[in-house]
mmCIF file of C-alpha atoms in Angstrom:
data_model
loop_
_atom_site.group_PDB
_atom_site.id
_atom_site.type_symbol
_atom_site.label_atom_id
_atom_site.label_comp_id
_atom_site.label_asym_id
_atom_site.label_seq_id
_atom_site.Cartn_x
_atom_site.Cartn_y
_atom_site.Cartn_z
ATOM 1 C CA UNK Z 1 0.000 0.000 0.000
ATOM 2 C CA UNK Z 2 1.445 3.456 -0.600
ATOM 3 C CA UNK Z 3 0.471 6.511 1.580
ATOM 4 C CA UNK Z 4 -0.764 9.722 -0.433
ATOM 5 C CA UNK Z 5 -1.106 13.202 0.551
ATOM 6 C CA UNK Z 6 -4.165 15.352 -0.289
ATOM 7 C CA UNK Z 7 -2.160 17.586 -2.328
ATOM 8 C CA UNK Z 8 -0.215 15.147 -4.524
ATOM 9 C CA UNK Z 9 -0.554 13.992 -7.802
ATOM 10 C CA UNK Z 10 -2.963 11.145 -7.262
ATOM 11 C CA UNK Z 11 -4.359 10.482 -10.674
ATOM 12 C CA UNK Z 12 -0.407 9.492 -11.576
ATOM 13 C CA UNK Z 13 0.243 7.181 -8.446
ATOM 14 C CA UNK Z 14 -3.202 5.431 -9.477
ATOM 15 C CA UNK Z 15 -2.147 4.476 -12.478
ATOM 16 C CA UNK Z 16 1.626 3.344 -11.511
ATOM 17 C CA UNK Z 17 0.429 1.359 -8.292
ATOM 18 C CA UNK Z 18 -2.835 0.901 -8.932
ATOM 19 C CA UNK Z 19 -6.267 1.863 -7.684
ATOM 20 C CA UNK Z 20 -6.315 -0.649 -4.498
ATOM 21 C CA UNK Z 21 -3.015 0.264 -3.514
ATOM 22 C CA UNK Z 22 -3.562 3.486 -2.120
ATOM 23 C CA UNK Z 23 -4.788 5.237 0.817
ATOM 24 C CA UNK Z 24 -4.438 8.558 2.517
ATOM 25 C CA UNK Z 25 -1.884 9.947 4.496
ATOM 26 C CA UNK Z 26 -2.176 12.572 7.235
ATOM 27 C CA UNK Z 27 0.436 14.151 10.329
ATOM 28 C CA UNK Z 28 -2.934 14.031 12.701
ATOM 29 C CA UNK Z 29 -0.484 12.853 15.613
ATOM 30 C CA UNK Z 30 1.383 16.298 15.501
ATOM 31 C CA UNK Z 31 0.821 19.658 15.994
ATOM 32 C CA UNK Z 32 2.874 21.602 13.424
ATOM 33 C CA UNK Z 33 2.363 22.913 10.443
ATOM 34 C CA UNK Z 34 2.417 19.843 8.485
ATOM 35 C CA UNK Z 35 -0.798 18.626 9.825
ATOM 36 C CA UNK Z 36 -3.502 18.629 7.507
ATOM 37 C CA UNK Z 37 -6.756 18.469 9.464
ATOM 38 C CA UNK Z 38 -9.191 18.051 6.759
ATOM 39 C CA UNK Z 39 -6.819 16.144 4.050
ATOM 40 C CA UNK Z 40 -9.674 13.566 3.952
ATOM 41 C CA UNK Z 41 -12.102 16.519 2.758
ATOM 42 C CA UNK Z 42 -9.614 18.042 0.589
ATOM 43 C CA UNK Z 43 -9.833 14.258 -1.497
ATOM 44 C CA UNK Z 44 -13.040 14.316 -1.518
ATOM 45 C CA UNK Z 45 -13.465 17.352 -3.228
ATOM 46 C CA UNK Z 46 -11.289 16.594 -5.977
ATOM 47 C CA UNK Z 47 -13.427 16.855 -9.086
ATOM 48 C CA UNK Z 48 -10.745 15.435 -11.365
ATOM 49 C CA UNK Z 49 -10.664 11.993 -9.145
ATOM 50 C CA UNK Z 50 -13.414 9.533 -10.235
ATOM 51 C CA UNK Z 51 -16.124 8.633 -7.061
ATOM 52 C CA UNK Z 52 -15.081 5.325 -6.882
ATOM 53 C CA UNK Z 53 -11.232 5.906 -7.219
ATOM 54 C CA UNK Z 54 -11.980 8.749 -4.009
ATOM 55 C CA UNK Z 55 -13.865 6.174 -2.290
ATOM 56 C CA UNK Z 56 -11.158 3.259 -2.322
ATOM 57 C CA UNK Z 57 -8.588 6.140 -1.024
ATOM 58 C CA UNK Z 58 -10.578 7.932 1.508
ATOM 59 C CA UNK Z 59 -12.148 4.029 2.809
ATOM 60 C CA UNK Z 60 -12.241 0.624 0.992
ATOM 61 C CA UNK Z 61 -8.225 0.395 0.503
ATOM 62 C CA UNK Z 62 -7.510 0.694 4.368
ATOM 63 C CA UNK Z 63 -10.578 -1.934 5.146
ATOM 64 C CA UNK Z 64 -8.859 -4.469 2.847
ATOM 65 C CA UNK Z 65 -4.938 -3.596 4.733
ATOM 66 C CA UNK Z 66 -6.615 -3.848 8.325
ATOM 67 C CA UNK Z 67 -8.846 -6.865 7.663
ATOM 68 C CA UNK Z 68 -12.350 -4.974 7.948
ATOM 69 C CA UNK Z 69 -13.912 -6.089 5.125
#
């Protein structure tokens, strides 16, 4: 599984590693200025991302790593 941030260039890592590889990545631990509070909103806003390729980052990727489905 690879770890994306809300800003990067997600369309591209889809395509290299694949749809059900990746998930996203926040600081939410720390309190400094790389912590991106609403990263998870920031995907989902993304017009250019596809519903379904949104939905496997924001949720069914990290189910199928953790065993939740």
């Amino acid at each position: 599984f690879i770890a994306a941030q809300a800003n990067e260039d997600i369309e591209y890592l889809a395509r290299v590693v694949g749809e059900d590889r990746l998930m996203m990545a926040t600081d939410y631990g720390h309190h400094d200025t790389s912590t991106e509070l609403d990263a998870m909103l920031k995907v989902n806003d993304r017009a250019e991302l596809s519903a379904a390729l949104r939905e496997k980052i924001l949720s069914d990727n990290a189910r199928v790593l953790y065993g939740l489905n």
